[in-house]
């Protein structure tokens, strides 16, 4: 086995992509297809972009080689790898040689990247081609589609024809229902249309007047982000104003007057326009934009980015800008970085597996030190795998961890908020398990005494206060929770003094929202609330409504919680909308055996209402409907839930899955299998809101379904065609442990099949994790090592081999660890 590890590491030192890139430098068009054949979709796309810009004679050949090698059914989002200016450079270099169909397939999933291609065809007078590209853009991509219509209108006008049909289309495409983000996206699209209109229409044209009036109306229904958009619209109009067309200034003033937050730059543009009109030609020049301070990442920084998408996005951008500036050498270097896999070191997941293996082998001191070192090294991204190792600590080890990390100043590192919060929770929970009141009081006092730099002080102050309260609660026998949880609980229990004291610690914004709710004047909202008119202050109130409802639920006051849930409006704050609240109530009712027909109907009505948007529906529906179904007096029509998904027909499968779970709970396994099969049949396009995860979770919840194994295979196959590559990889990793536990032979069967590259990597990593955690599967490990094609695949398998060796007290365990780069064995 040791020799197999050595051979895998040596074989993968230079990647296939690096070898291919070197050969493409001197390749002829006839060589391209052969060189592209073994590459994954993302690698082919990045190579086509880079070579297309660097060697225009290979532009069409590389683009067509990418398209020929792609599986037609596999979703691919080009904007994951390239940004707009890079795409525009690639289009300018040679995209005229490609057909409309080839261009739209090349930029699949990112129609906004087609904008430069449409403008190029309009400029060349190829209006029919521009219209053909325009027809491929989804109506939901409003800004791209509407701006394309405006450019086509300009070309039609330049030919002496009436552009009114295309102008009306541009306005309608920008503002058609459904509105997105309260009108913010529509206002942005209309601003882009207006920018094109200023190039060829007078300010008195009916379509210009119509567009300005609509933007003014958008200003009346302000939502977050609208100020910035309207400021840009005012700026566009002001820049078009002059002695020949003074009416544009009036338009700018109208938009600015109705905007509650016009920014200084837009105001400067309006002032310059006023000067031009009052002082005559040559005066009142348009102010130049602020000097850009943007700098591309260095080649070293780009090379350190681990994922191909992240690395290519920045490196292709730098390379295309370098080509524009005439710096071919820097462009070549950047493109080479894009296609060179990062020399990945040990991942936090690797260290977590290694720490667990050392702990299992009895090397507790080494494992404890490595955990502290790993947490310190991961200060900007505390990985969940490392947190799991903290959570596994016994009480005495947790006490030592606290003391040593506190002494080293590592407890409250300025990391990402969510990861830092997880780290706080894990370490505090570990200290609580120590069951040492003296230590807990000491730790609580230390938390309150900590100070931080100005940048992080407010956030960390709240976290240390909440953590201190949690620790003290374990001694005092009180329920824990952060400040909002405690405040909601005090309000529900009627503890006025405590409510007043705790509310004083809130931020001013949060205090106003809490006061609006606790005054009891906003307990219930009218039905049919205009979701587009909501404000973010209103969302703060809904968050508090959610917290108070949970406090009622904790006190056993179910109907009060349901009333608050029914009163909630649309709330986009993750986890605080009416859908997640309905799910929490359903779980409580299940545990307490407290269902009734009325309660079941009320919760299902909430999910069918306007306050639960499509992306927030699947998980709550899969929780509520199966539990509520058998308590209904009459069967529920599922059509309102399906209708919410509109054109996203594949996502409507979650309704069938919820019904399958409901029927299985009611004992109708045949009916559940039929509903599950119907759900699979609905998947005719990539998912948007759900994924294969919900299919597999449903099967785990229904282990007795007829034909379970075949349904599992069909569900897992959705990772091949039903989701985009990045989502598939994330989903496979997130589900790996559950998949292994559910059906280990099927999992190993899946690992050996051919999948999209990202999914294949996720499956291989999951298999290595299974082996590293103690599964006795040496044949699988040899296969993973012998088939590794990239350095990261070999590294992950080598870590698994080292974990196996140390768990078995192998005589060559130190050699295995050294090959994998793992510390801790001396």
Short mmCIF file of N, CA and C in Angstrom, two decimals, residues 559-666:
data_model
loop_
_atom_site.label_atom_id
_atom_site.label_comp_id
_atom_site.label_asym_id
_atom_site.label_seq_id
_atom_site.Cartn_x
_atom_site.Cartn_y
_atom_site.Cartn_z
N UNK A 559 -51.25 27.54 19.89
CA UNK A 559 -52.17 28.36 19.10
C UNK A 559 -51.68 29.80 18.99
N UNK A 560 -51.04 30.30 20.03
CA UNK A 560 -50.47 31.65 19.95
C UNK A 560 -49.36 31.69 18.90
N UNK A 561 -48.55 30.64 18.85
CA UNK A 561 -47.49 30.57 17.84
C UNK A 561 -48.09 30.50 16.44
N UNK A 562 -49.16 29.71 16.28
CA UNK A 562 -49.80 29.60 14.97
C UNK A 562 -50.40 30.94 14.55
N UNK A 563 -51.02 31.66 15.48
CA UNK A 563 -51.58 32.97 15.14
C UNK A 563 -50.50 33.92 14.64
N UNK A 564 -49.34 33.92 15.29
CA UNK A 564 -48.25 34.78 14.84
C UNK A 564 -47.72 34.33 13.48
N UNK A 565 -47.68 33.02 13.27
CA UNK A 565 -47.24 32.50 11.98
C UNK A 565 -48.18 32.95 10.87
N UNK A 566 -49.49 32.88 11.12
CA UNK A 566 -50.48 33.31 10.12
C UNK A 566 -50.40 34.81 9.89
N UNK A 567 -49.96 35.56 10.89
CA UNK A 567 -49.89 37.01 10.77
C UNK A 567 -48.64 37.49 10.04
N UNK A 568 -47.65 36.60 9.86
CA UNK A 568 -46.38 37.02 9.27
C UNK A 568 -46.53 37.40 7.81
N UNK A 569 -45.78 38.42 7.42
CA UNK A 569 -45.67 38.76 6.01
C UNK A 569 -44.45 38.11 5.40
N UNK A 570 -44.17 38.48 4.17
CA UNK A 570 -43.00 37.95 3.47
C UNK A 570 -41.74 38.42 4.20
N UNK A 571 -40.88 37.49 4.57
CA UNK A 571 -39.63 37.82 5.28
C UNK A 571 -38.51 37.05 4.63
N UNK A 572 -37.53 37.76 4.08
CA UNK A 572 -36.44 37.12 3.33
C UNK A 572 -35.22 36.85 4.20
N UNK A 573 -35.29 37.14 5.49
CA UNK A 573 -34.15 36.86 6.37
C UNK A 573 -34.09 35.35 6.58
N UNK A 574 -32.97 34.76 6.21
CA UNK A 574 -32.86 33.30 6.20
C UNK A 574 -33.28 32.68 7.52
N UNK A 575 -34.20 31.71 7.41
CA UNK A 575 -34.64 30.95 8.57
C UNK A 575 -35.67 31.65 9.44
N UNK A 576 -36.10 32.87 9.08
CA UNK A 576 -37.01 33.62 9.93
C UNK A 576 -38.33 33.93 9.23
N UNK A 577 -38.62 33.28 8.12
CA UNK A 577 -39.88 33.50 7.43
C UNK A 577 -40.99 32.65 7.99
N UNK A 578 -42.20 32.83 7.48
CA UNK A 578 -43.32 32.03 7.96
C UNK A 578 -43.19 30.55 7.63
N UNK A 579 -42.49 30.20 6.56
CA UNK A 579 -42.31 28.79 6.21
C UNK A 579 -41.52 28.03 7.26
N UNK A 580 -40.30 28.47 7.61
CA UNK A 580 -39.55 27.79 8.67
C UNK A 580 -40.30 27.77 10.00
N UNK A 581 -41.06 28.82 10.29
CA UNK A 581 -41.83 28.83 11.55
C UNK A 581 -42.92 27.77 11.51
N UNK A 582 -43.61 27.64 10.37
CA UNK A 582 -44.63 26.60 10.25
C UNK A 582 -44.02 25.21 10.43
N UNK A 583 -42.81 25.01 9.89
CA UNK A 583 -42.13 23.72 10.05
C UNK A 583 -41.80 23.45 11.52
N UNK A 584 -41.33 24.47 12.23
CA UNK A 584 -41.01 24.30 13.66
C UNK A 584 -42.27 23.94 14.44
N UNK A 585 -43.37 24.58 14.12
CA UNK A 585 -44.63 24.29 14.82
C UNK A 585 -45.08 22.86 14.53
N UNK A 586 -44.95 22.42 13.27
CA UNK A 586 -45.35 21.06 12.90
C UNK A 586 -44.53 20.02 13.67
N UNK A 587 -43.23 20.26 13.78
CA UNK A 587 -42.39 19.32 14.54
C UNK A 587 -42.82 19.27 16.01
N UNK A 588 -43.15 20.43 16.56
CA UNK A 588 -43.61 20.48 17.96
C UNK A 588 -44.92 19.71 18.11
N UNK A 589 -45.85 19.93 17.21
CA UNK A 589 -47.13 19.23 17.28
C UNK A 589 -46.95 17.73 17.17
N UNK A 590 -46.02 17.31 16.33
CA UNK A 590 -45.75 15.88 16.19
C UNK A 590 -45.21 15.29 17.50
N UNK A 591 -44.24 16.01 18.09
CA UNK A 591 -43.62 15.49 19.31
C UNK A 591 -44.61 15.48 20.48
N UNK A 592 -45.52 16.45 20.49
CA UNK A 592 -46.47 16.56 21.60
C UNK A 592 -47.78 15.82 21.31
N UNK A 593 -47.89 15.20 20.12
CA UNK A 593 -49.14 14.52 19.72
C UNK A 593 -50.33 15.46 19.91
N UNK A 594 -50.17 16.69 19.39
CA UNK A 594 -51.18 17.73 19.64
C UNK A 594 -51.83 18.23 18.36
N UNK A 595 -51.83 17.41 17.33
CA UNK A 595 -52.44 17.84 16.07
C UNK A 595 -53.96 17.90 16.20
N UNK A 596 -54.54 18.78 15.39
CA UNK A 596 -55.99 18.81 15.19
C UNK A 596 -56.22 19.20 13.74
N UNK A 597 -57.42 18.96 13.24
CA UNK A 597 -57.72 19.31 11.85
C UNK A 597 -57.55 20.81 11.63
N UNK A 598 -57.98 21.62 12.60
CA UNK A 598 -57.86 23.07 12.45
C UNK A 598 -56.40 23.50 12.37
N UNK A 599 -55.56 22.97 13.23
CA UNK A 599 -54.14 23.33 13.21
C UNK A 599 -53.46 22.89 11.92
N UNK A 600 -53.79 21.69 11.46
CA UNK A 600 -53.22 21.21 10.20
C UNK A 600 -53.61 22.11 9.05
N UNK A 601 -54.88 22.49 8.99
CA UNK A 601 -55.36 23.36 7.91
C UNK A 601 -54.70 24.73 7.98
N UNK A 602 -54.57 25.28 9.17
CA UNK A 602 -53.96 26.61 9.31
C UNK A 602 -52.51 26.62 8.82
N UNK A 603 -51.73 25.62 9.19
CA UNK A 603 -50.33 25.59 8.78
C UNK A 603 -50.21 25.40 7.27
N UNK A 604 -51.03 24.55 6.69
CA UNK A 604 -50.97 24.35 5.24
C UNK A 604 -51.46 25.59 4.50
N UNK A 605 -52.40 26.33 5.09
CA UNK A 605 -52.83 27.59 4.48
C UNK A 605 -51.69 28.61 4.46
N UNK A 606 -50.89 28.62 5.52
CA UNK A 606 -49.74 29.54 5.55
C UNK A 606 -48.81 29.25 4.38
N UNK A 607 -48.51 27.97 4.15
CA UNK A 607 -47.57 27.62 3.07
C UNK A 607 -48.15 27.91 1.69
N UNK A 608 -49.48 27.90 1.57
CA UNK A 608 -50.11 28.20 0.28
C UNK A 608 -50.27 29.70 0.06
N UNK A 609 -50.06 30.51 1.10
CA UNK A 609 -50.31 31.95 1.01
C UNK A 609 -49.20 32.72 0.33
N UNK A 610 -49.44 34.03 0.14
CA UNK A 610 -48.50 34.89 -0.59
C UNK A 610 -47.25 35.19 0.21
N UNK A 611 -47.27 34.96 1.51
CA UNK A 611 -46.11 35.32 2.32
C UNK A 611 -44.96 34.32 2.21
N UNK A 612 -45.22 33.14 1.68
CA UNK A 612 -44.17 32.13 1.49
C UNK A 612 -43.81 32.10 0.00
N UNK A 613 -42.62 32.58 -0.33
CA UNK A 613 -42.20 32.65 -1.73
C UNK A 613 -41.67 31.29 -2.17
N UNK A 614 -41.57 31.05 -3.49
CA UNK A 614 -41.21 29.71 -3.97
C UNK A 614 -39.93 29.14 -3.39
N UNK A 615 -38.88 29.97 -3.29
CA UNK A 615 -37.61 29.42 -2.80
C UNK A 615 -37.66 29.05 -1.33
N UNK A 616 -38.64 29.58 -0.59
CA UNK A 616 -38.77 29.25 0.83
C UNK A 616 -39.79 28.15 1.09
N UNK A 617 -40.38 27.57 0.03
CA UNK A 617 -41.45 26.60 0.21
C UNK A 617 -40.99 25.16 0.39
N UNK A 618 -39.99 24.64 -0.37
CA UNK A 618 -39.75 23.19 -0.37
C UNK A 618 -39.52 22.56 1.00
N UNK A 619 -38.55 23.04 1.76
CA UNK A 619 -38.24 22.39 3.04
C UNK A 619 -39.41 22.45 4.02
N UNK A 620 -40.06 23.63 4.21
CA UNK A 620 -41.23 23.63 5.09
C UNK A 620 -42.35 22.70 4.61
N UNK A 621 -42.60 22.65 3.31
CA UNK A 621 -43.65 21.79 2.79
C UNK A 621 -43.33 20.33 3.07
N UNK A 622 -42.06 19.94 2.89
CA UNK A 622 -41.65 18.56 3.14
C UNK A 622 -41.71 18.20 4.62
N UNK A 623 -41.71 19.20 5.48
CA UNK A 623 -41.84 18.96 6.91
C UNK A 623 -43.30 18.96 7.35
N UNK A 624 -44.07 19.94 6.87
CA UNK A 624 -45.43 20.14 7.37
C UNK A 624 -46.43 19.16 6.75
N UNK A 625 -46.43 19.07 5.42
CA UNK A 625 -47.50 18.30 4.77
C UNK A 625 -47.54 16.83 5.20
N UNK A 626 -46.40 16.12 5.26
CA UNK A 626 -46.49 14.71 5.68
C UNK A 626 -47.04 14.54 7.10
N UNK A 627 -46.77 15.49 7.97
CA UNK A 627 -47.23 15.38 9.36
C UNK A 627 -48.69 15.82 9.51
N UNK A 628 -49.10 16.78 8.67
CA UNK A 628 -50.46 17.31 8.80
C UNK A 628 -51.49 16.50 8.02
N UNK A 629 -51.04 15.75 7.02
CA UNK A 629 -51.94 15.14 6.03
C UNK A 629 -53.03 14.27 6.67
N UNK A 630 -52.62 13.37 7.53
CA UNK A 630 -53.61 12.42 8.07
C UNK A 630 -54.51 13.04 9.13
N UNK A 631 -54.27 14.31 9.48
CA UNK A 631 -55.13 14.99 10.46
C UNK A 631 -56.17 15.89 9.79
N UNK A 632 -56.13 15.97 8.45
CA UNK A 632 -57.10 16.80 7.74
C UNK A 632 -58.45 16.10 7.66
N UNK A 633 -59.52 16.89 7.69
CA UNK A 633 -60.86 16.30 7.57
C UNK A 633 -61.15 15.85 6.15
N UNK A 634 -60.56 16.56 5.17
CA UNK A 634 -60.74 16.19 3.78
C UNK A 634 -59.40 16.35 3.05
N UNK A 635 -59.15 15.60 1.97
CA UNK A 635 -57.87 15.69 1.24
C UNK A 635 -57.61 17.11 0.76
N UNK A 636 -56.35 17.46 0.76
CA UNK A 636 -55.91 18.81 0.37
C UNK A 636 -55.53 18.83 -1.10
N UNK A 637 -55.98 19.85 -1.83
CA UNK A 637 -55.60 20.00 -3.23
C UNK A 637 -54.16 20.52 -3.29
N UNK A 638 -53.22 19.77 -3.89
CA UNK A 638 -51.82 20.24 -3.91
C UNK A 638 -51.52 21.26 -5.00
N UNK A 639 -52.49 21.58 -5.86
CA UNK A 639 -52.24 22.48 -6.99
C UNK A 639 -51.67 23.83 -6.58
N UNK A 640 -52.17 24.48 -5.50
CA UNK A 640 -51.60 25.80 -5.16
C UNK A 640 -50.10 25.76 -4.87
N UNK A 641 -49.63 24.65 -4.33
CA UNK A 641 -48.19 24.55 -4.05
C UNK A 641 -47.41 24.38 -5.35
N UNK A 642 -47.92 23.55 -6.26
CA UNK A 642 -47.24 23.37 -7.55
C UNK A 642 -47.23 24.67 -8.34
N UNK A 643 -48.35 25.40 -8.29
CA UNK A 643 -48.45 26.63 -9.08
C UNK A 643 -47.43 27.67 -8.66
N UNK A 644 -47.00 27.61 -7.42
CA UNK A 644 -46.01 28.60 -6.95
C UNK A 644 -44.71 28.53 -7.73
N UNK A 645 -44.37 27.36 -8.23
CA UNK A 645 -43.08 27.19 -8.90
C UNK A 645 -43.11 27.64 -10.35
N UNK A 646 -44.30 27.90 -10.90
CA UNK A 646 -44.40 28.46 -12.23
C UNK A 646 -43.64 27.65 -13.27
N UNK A 647 -42.73 28.33 -13.95
CA UNK A 647 -41.99 27.67 -15.04
C UNK A 647 -40.93 26.70 -14.54
N UNK A 648 -40.63 26.74 -13.24
CA UNK A 648 -39.61 25.83 -12.69
C UNK A 648 -40.28 24.50 -12.35
N UNK A 649 -40.63 23.77 -13.39
CA UNK A 649 -41.45 22.57 -13.23
C UNK A 649 -40.73 21.47 -12.45
N UNK A 650 -39.41 21.40 -12.58
CA UNK A 650 -38.69 20.34 -11.87
C UNK A 650 -38.79 20.53 -10.36
N UNK A 651 -38.82 21.79 -9.91
CA UNK A 651 -38.89 22.04 -8.48
C UNK A 651 -40.25 21.67 -7.90
N UNK A 652 -41.29 21.66 -8.76
CA UNK A 652 -42.61 21.25 -8.29
C UNK A 652 -42.63 19.79 -7.84
N UNK A 653 -41.57 19.04 -8.17
CA UNK A 653 -41.48 17.65 -7.71
C UNK A 653 -41.51 17.55 -6.20
N UNK A 654 -41.12 18.62 -5.49
CA UNK A 654 -41.10 18.55 -4.03
C UNK A 654 -42.51 18.34 -3.48
N UNK A 655 -43.54 18.78 -4.21
CA UNK A 655 -44.92 18.56 -3.78
C UNK A 655 -45.23 17.06 -3.80
N UNK A 656 -44.82 16.38 -4.89
CA UNK A 656 -45.04 14.93 -4.98
C UNK A 656 -44.26 14.19 -3.89
N UNK A 657 -43.04 14.67 -3.62
CA UNK A 657 -42.24 14.03 -2.58
C UNK A 657 -42.90 14.20 -1.20
N UNK A 658 -43.46 15.38 -0.95
CA UNK A 658 -44.15 15.60 0.32
C UNK A 658 -45.37 14.67 0.42
N UNK A 659 -46.09 14.50 -0.69
CA UNK A 659 -47.23 13.58 -0.69
C UNK A 659 -46.76 12.14 -0.48
N UNK A 660 -45.62 11.78 -1.09
CA UNK A 660 -45.08 10.43 -0.90
C UNK A 660 -44.78 10.18 0.58
N UNK A 661 -44.16 11.16 1.24
CA UNK A 661 -43.88 11.00 2.67
C UNK A 661 -45.17 10.89 3.47
N UNK A 662 -46.20 11.68 3.08
CA UNK A 662 -47.47 11.65 3.80
C UNK A 662 -48.14 10.29 3.67
N UNK A 663 -48.14 9.75 2.45
CA UNK A 663 -48.78 8.44 2.23
C UNK A 663 -48.02 7.33 2.94
N UNK A 664 -46.69 7.43 2.96
CA UNK A 664 -45.89 6.40 3.64
C UNK A 664 -46.18 6.43 5.14
N UNK A 665 -46.31 7.60 5.71
CA UNK A 665 -46.63 7.72 7.14
C UNK A 665 -48.02 7.16 7.43
N UNK A 666 -48.90 7.25 6.43
CA UNK A 666 -50.25 6.73 6.60
C UNK A 666 -50.34 5.23 6.30
#
